[in-house]
Tab-separated table of C-alpha atoms and ligand atoms in Angstrom:
chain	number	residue	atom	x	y	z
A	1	UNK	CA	21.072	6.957	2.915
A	2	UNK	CA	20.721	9.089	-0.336
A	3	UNK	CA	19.199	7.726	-3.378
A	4	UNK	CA	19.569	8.261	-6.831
A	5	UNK	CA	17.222	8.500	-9.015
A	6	UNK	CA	17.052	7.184	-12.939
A	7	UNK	CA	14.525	9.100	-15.268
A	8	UNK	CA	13.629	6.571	-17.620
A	9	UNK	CA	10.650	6.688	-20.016
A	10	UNK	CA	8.368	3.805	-19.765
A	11	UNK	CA	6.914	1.628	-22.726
A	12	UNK	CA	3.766	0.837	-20.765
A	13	UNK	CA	2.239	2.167	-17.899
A	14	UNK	CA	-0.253	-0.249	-17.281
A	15	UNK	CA	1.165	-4.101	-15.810
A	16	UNK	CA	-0.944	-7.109	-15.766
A	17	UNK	CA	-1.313	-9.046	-13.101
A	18	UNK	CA	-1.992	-12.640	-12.678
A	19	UNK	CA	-2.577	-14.157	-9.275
A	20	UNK	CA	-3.951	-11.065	-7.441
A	21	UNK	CA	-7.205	-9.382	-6.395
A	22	UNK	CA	-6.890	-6.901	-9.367
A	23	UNK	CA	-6.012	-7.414	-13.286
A	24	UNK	CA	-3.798	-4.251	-13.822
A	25	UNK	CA	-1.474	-2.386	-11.564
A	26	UNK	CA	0.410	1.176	-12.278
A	27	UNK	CA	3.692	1.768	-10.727
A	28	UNK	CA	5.551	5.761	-11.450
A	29	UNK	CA	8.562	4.072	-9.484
A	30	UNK	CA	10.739	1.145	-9.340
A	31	UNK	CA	12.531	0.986	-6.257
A	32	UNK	CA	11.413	2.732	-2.935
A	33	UNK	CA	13.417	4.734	-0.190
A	34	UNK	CA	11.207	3.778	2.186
A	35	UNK	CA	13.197	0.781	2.853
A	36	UNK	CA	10.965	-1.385	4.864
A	37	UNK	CA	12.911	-4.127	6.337
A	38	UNK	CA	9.934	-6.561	5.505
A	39	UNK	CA	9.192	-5.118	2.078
A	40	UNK	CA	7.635	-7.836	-0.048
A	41	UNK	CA	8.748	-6.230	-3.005
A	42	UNK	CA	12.545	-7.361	-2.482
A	43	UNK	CA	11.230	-11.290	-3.199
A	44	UNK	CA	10.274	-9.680	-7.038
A	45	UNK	CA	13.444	-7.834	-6.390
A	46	UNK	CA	15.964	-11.285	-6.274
A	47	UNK	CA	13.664	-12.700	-8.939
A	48	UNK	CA	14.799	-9.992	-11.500
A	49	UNK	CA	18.412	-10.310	-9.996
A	50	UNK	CA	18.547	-6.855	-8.875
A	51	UNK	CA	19.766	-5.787	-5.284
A	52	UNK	CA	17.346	-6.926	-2.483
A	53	UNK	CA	19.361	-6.105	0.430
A	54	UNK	CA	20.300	-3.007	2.148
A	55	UNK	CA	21.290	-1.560	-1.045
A	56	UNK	CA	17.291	-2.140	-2.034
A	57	UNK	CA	15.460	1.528	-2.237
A	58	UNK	CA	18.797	3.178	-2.982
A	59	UNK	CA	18.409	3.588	-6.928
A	60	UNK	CA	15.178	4.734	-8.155
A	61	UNK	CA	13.786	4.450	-11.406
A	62	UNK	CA	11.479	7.132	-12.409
A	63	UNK	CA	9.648	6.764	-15.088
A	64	UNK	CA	9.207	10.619	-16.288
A	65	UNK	CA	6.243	10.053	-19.079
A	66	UNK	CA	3.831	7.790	-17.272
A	67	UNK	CA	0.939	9.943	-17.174
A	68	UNK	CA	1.055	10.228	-21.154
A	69	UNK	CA	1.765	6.731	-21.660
A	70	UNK	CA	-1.258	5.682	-19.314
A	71	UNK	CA	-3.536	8.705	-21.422
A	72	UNK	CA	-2.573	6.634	-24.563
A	73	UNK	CA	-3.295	2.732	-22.972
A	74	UNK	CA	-6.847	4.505	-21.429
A	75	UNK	CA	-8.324	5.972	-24.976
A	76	UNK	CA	-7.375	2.680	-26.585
A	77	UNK	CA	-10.674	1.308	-27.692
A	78	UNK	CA	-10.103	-2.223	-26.399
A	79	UNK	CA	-9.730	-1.310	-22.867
A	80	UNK	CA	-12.267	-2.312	-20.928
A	81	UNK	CA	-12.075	0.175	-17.783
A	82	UNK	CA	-10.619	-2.374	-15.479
A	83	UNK	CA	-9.514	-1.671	-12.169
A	84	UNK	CA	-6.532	-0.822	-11.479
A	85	UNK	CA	-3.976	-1.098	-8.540
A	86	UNK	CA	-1.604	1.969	-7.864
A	87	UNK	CA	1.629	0.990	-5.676
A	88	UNK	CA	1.667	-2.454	-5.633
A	89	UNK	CA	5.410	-2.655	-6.095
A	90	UNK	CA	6.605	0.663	-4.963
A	91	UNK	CA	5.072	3.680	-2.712
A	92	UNK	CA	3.649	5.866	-5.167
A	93	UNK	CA	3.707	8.497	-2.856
A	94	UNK	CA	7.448	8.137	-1.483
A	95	UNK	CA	9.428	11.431	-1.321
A	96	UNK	CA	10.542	11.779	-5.086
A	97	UNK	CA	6.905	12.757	-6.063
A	98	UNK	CA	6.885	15.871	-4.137
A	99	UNK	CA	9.145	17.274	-6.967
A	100	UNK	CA	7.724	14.574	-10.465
A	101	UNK	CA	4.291	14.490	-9.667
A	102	UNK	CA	3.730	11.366	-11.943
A	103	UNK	CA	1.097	9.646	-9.654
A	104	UNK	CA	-0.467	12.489	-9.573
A	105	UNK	CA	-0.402	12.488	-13.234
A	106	UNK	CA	-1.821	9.853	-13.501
A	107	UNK	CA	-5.109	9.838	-10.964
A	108	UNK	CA	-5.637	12.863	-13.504
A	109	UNK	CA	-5.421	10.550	-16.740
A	110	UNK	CA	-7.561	8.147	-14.669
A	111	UNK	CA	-10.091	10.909	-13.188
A	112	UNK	CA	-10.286	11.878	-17.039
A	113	UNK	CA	-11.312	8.451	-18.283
A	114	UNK	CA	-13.806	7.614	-15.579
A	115	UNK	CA	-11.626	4.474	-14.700
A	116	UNK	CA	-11.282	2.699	-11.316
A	117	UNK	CA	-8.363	2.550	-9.437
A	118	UNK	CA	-7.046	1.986	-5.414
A	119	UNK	CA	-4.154	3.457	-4.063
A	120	UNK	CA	-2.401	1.892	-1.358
A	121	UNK	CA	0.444	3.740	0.001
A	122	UNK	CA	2.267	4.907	3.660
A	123	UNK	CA	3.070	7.914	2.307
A	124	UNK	CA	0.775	11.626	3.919
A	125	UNK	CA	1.771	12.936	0.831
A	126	UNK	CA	-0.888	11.697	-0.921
A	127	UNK	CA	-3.065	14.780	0.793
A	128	UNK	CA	-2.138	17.009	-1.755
A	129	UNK	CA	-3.992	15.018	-4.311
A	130	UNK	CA	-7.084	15.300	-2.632
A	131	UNK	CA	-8.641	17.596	-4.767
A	132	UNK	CA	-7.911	14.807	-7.729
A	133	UNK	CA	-9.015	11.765	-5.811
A	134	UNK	CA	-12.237	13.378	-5.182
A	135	UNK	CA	-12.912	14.148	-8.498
A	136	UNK	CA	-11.968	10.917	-9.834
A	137	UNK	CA	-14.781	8.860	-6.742
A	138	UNK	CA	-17.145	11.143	-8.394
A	139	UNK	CA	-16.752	9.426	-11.906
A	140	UNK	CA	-15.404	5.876	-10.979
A	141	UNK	CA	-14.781	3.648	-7.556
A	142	UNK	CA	-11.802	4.882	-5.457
A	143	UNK	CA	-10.123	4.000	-2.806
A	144	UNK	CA	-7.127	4.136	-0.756
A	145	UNK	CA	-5.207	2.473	1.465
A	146	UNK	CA	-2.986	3.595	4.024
A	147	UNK	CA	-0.455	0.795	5.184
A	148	UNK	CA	-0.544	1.245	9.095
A	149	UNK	CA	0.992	-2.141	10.968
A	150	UNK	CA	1.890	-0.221	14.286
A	151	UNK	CA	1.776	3.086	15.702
A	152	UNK	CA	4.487	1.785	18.590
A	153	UNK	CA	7.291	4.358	17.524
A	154	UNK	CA	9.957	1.687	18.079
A	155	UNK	CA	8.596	-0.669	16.025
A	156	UNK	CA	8.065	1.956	13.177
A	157	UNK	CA	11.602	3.161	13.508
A	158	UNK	CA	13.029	-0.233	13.546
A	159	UNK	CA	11.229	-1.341	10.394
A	160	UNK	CA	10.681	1.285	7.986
A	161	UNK	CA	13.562	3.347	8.493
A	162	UNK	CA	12.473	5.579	5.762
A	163	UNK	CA	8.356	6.399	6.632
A	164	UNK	CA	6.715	9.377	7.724
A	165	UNK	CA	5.546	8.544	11.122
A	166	UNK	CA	2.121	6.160	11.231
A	167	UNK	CA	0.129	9.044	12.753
A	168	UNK	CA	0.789	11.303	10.122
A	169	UNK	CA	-0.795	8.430	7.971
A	170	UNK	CA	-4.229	8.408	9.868
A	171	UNK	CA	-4.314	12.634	9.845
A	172	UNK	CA	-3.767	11.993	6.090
A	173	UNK	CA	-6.440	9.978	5.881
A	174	UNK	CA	-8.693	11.888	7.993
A	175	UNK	CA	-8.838	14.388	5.413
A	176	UNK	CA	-9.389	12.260	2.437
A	177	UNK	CA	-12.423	11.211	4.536
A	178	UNK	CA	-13.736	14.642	5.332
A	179	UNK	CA	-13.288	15.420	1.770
A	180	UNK	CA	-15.544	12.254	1.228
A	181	UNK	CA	-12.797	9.854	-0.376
A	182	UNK	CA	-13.229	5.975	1.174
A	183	UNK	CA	-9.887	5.329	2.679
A	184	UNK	CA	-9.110	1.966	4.639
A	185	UNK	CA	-6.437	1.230	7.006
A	186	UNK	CA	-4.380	-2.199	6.304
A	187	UNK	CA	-2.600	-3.187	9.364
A	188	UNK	CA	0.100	-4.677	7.070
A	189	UNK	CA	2.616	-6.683	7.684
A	190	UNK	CA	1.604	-7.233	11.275
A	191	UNK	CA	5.052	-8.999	12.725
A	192	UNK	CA	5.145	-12.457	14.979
A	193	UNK	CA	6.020	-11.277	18.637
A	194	UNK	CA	6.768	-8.078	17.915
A	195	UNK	CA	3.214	-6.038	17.267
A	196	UNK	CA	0.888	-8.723	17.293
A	197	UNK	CA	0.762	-7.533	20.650
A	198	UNK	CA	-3.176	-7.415	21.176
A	199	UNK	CA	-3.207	-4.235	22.841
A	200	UNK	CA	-0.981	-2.807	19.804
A	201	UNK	CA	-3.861	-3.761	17.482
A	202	UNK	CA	-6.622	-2.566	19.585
A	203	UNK	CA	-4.379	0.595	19.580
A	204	UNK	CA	-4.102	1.252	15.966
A	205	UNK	CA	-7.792	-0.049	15.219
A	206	UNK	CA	-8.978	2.751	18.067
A	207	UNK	CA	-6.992	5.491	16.045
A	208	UNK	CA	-7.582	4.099	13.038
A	209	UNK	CA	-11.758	4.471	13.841
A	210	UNK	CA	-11.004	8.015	15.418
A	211	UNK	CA	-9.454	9.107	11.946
A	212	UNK	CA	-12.335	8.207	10.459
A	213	UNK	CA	-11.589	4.719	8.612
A	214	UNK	CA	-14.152	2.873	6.169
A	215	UNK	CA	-12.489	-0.108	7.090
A	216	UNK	CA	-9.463	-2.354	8.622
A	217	UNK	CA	-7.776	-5.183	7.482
A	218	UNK	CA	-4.838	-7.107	8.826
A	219	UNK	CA	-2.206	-9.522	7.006
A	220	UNK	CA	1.167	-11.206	8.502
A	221	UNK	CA	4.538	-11.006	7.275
A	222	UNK	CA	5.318	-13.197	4.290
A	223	UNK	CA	9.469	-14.516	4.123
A	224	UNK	CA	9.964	-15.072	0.493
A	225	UNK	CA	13.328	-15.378	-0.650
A	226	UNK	CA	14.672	-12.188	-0.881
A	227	UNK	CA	12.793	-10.786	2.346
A	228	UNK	CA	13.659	-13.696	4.369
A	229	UNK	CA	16.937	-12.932	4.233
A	230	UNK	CA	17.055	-8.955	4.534
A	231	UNK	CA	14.451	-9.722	7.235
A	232	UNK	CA	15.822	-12.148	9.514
A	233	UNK	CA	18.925	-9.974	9.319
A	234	UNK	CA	17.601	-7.416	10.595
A	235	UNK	CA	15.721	-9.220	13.142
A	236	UNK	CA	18.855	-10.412	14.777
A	237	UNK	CA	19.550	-7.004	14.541
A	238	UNK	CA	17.006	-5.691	16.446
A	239	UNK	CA	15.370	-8.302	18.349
A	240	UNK	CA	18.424	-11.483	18.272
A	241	UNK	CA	16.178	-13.293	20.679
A	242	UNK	CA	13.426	-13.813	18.441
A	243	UNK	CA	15.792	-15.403	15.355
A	244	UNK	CA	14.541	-19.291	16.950
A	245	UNK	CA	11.102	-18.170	16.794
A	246	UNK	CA	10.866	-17.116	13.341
A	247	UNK	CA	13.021	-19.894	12.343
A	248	UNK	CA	10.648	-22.494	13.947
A	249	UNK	CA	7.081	-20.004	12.726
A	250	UNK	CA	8.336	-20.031	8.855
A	251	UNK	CA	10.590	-23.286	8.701
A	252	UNK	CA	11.514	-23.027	5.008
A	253	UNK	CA	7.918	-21.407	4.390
A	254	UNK	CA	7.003	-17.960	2.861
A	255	UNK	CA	3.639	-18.191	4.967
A	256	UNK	CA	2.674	-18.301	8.688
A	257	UNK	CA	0.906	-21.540	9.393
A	258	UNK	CA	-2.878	-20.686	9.714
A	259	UNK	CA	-3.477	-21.504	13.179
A	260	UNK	CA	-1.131	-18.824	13.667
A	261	UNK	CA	-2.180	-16.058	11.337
A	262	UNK	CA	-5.883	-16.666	11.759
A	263	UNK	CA	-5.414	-15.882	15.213
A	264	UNK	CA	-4.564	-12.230	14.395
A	265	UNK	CA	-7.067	-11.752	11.143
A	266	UNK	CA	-9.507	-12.654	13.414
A	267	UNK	CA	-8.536	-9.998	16.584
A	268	UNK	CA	-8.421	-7.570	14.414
A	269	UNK	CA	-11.886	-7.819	12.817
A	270	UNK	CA	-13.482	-8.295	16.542
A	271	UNK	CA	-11.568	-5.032	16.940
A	272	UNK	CA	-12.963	-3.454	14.106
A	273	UNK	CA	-16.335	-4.639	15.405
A	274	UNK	CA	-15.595	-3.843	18.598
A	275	UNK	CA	-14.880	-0.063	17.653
A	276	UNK	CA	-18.181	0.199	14.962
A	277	UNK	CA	-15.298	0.893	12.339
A	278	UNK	CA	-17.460	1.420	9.197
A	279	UNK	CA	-18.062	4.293	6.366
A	280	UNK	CA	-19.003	6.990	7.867
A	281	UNK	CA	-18.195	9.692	5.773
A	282	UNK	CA	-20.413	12.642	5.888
A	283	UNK	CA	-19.915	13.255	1.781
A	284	UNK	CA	-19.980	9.494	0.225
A	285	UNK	CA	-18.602	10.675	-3.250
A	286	UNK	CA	-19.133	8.458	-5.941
A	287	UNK	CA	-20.039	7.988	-9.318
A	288	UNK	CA	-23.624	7.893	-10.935
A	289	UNK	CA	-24.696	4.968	-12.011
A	290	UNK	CA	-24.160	2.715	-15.236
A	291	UNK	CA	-26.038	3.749	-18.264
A	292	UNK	CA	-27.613	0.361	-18.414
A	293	UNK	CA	-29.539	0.787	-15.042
A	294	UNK	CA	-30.594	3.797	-16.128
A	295	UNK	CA	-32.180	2.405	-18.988
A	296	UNK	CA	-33.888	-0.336	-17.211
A	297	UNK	CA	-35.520	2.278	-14.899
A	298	UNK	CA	-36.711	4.134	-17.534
A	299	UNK	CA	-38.578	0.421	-19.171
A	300	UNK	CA	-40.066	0.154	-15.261
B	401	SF4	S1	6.573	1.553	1.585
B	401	SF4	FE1	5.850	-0.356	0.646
B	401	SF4	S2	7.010	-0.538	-1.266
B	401	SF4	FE2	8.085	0.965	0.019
B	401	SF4	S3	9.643	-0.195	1.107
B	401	SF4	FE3	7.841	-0.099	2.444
B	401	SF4	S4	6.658	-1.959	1.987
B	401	SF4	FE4	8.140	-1.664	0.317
């Protein structure tokens, strides 16, 4: 399906964010082609009334000067070098930035202004950057993310119709390692009955600790309204015989139960352990440290 795509200048780069594990997120997009069937982002979607459905990822807004925008918000004396969250609501590293090149605009503004950020994203694009993520872990914390539920090719075709395959994710990430970035793999939205499979997590914790992952971490699929419906749609697409499962799992909820999601949390980090998944970069770039301890060390 072709997309369009909307240059629109932005206002303000920077978003706060209540109700999250981080204060600020950055997003060059709105929309993305990706098109995961279980995209969160089409709950936010219905809340701002725009198309959450199969029309969702099919208009783009691009938002041309973010990198200046973001320079400006940065050298503003009040900020206080939070952290901040890049793709959160959109893949910043989705096709269209292989011809914009506004995230990468903006890991420069950030890399510039010492200032912490994470990048989550399923996008191997995101190699080309290398040579500005590494400068930017050598001034501030960095990290990234790569979004890798399944490596079961039907799975992946099934629900995110418009990803690079998941392996190209973990070579991706295997040379942010080697070029001493910390990258993680999130085994993210793993999906009730369909690759909560255990030997499908043992499979992409395995490859994800061959790549050369700092880390895994595993969440289930959340049904808010807007996914729920685009979801279950598509799951009676793809797998009808699993519509009375989900229906009894969720009920009217956007959450698994516990009993059911711990379950899966909890095979993965065995996994992890299982495999010795931890840092082991060679080159642990990363930036010197605060002024302040300095200056106790020199009082010692
Ligand atoms: S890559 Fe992320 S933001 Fe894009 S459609 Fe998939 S889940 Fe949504």
């Amino acid at each position: 399906m072709r997309a369009e795509y909307r240059e629109e200048p932005c206002k303000a780069a920077l978003n706060r964010v209540k109700g999250m594990a981080f204060a600020w997120s950055l997003n060059p997009y709105m929309g993305c082609v990706h098109r995961c069937t279980f995209c969160y982002v089409r709950a936010f979607e219905l809340r701002a009334d725009r198309p959450y459905d199969a029309r969702y990822g099919t208009s783009i807004r691009v938002k041309v000067n973010i990198a200046e925008v973001l320079r400006r918000e940065l050298a503003r004396p009040a900020w206080q070098r939070e952290a901040v969250a890049i793709g959160a609501a959109t893949d910043p590293y989705q096709p269209a930035e292989g011809r914009y090149r506004l995230t990468r605009g903006c890991l420069e503004a950030l890399a510039d202004a010492s200032n912490p950020f994470s990048v989550i994203t399923r996008g191997p694009l995101i190699v080309r950057d290398a040579d500005v993520l590494a400068e930017a872990a050598r001034r501030a914390d960095v990290s990234v993310t790569f979004s890798v539920p399944t490596l079961d090719p039907e799975i992946w075709r099934r629900t995110e119709p418009g990803t690079a395959p998941p392996r190209q994710r973990l070579r991706a990430l295997s040379m942010l390692v080697d070029a001493g970035v910390r990258a993680s793999v999130g085994l993210a939205p793993i999906l009730p009955g369909i690759s909560d499979r255990p030997e499908l997590l043992a499979e992409v914790v395995r490859e994800a600790r061959a790549a050369g992952a700092c880390g895994v971490w595993a969440n289930t699929l959340h049904l808010r309204p807007g996914t729920r419906e685009h979801f279950l749609e598509c799951l009676a697409r793809d797998w009808p015989e699993l519509v009375p499962r989900y229906e009894s799992l969720y009920g009217r909820r956007a959450y698994l139960p516990r009993a059911e999601s711990e379950p899966v949390r909890e095979t993965v980090q065995r996994l992890s352990r299982r495999h010795g998944v931890r840092d082991r970069r060679r080159v642990k770039l990363a930036p010197p440290p605060e002024p302040q301890q300095l200056d106790l060390l020199a009082g010692l």
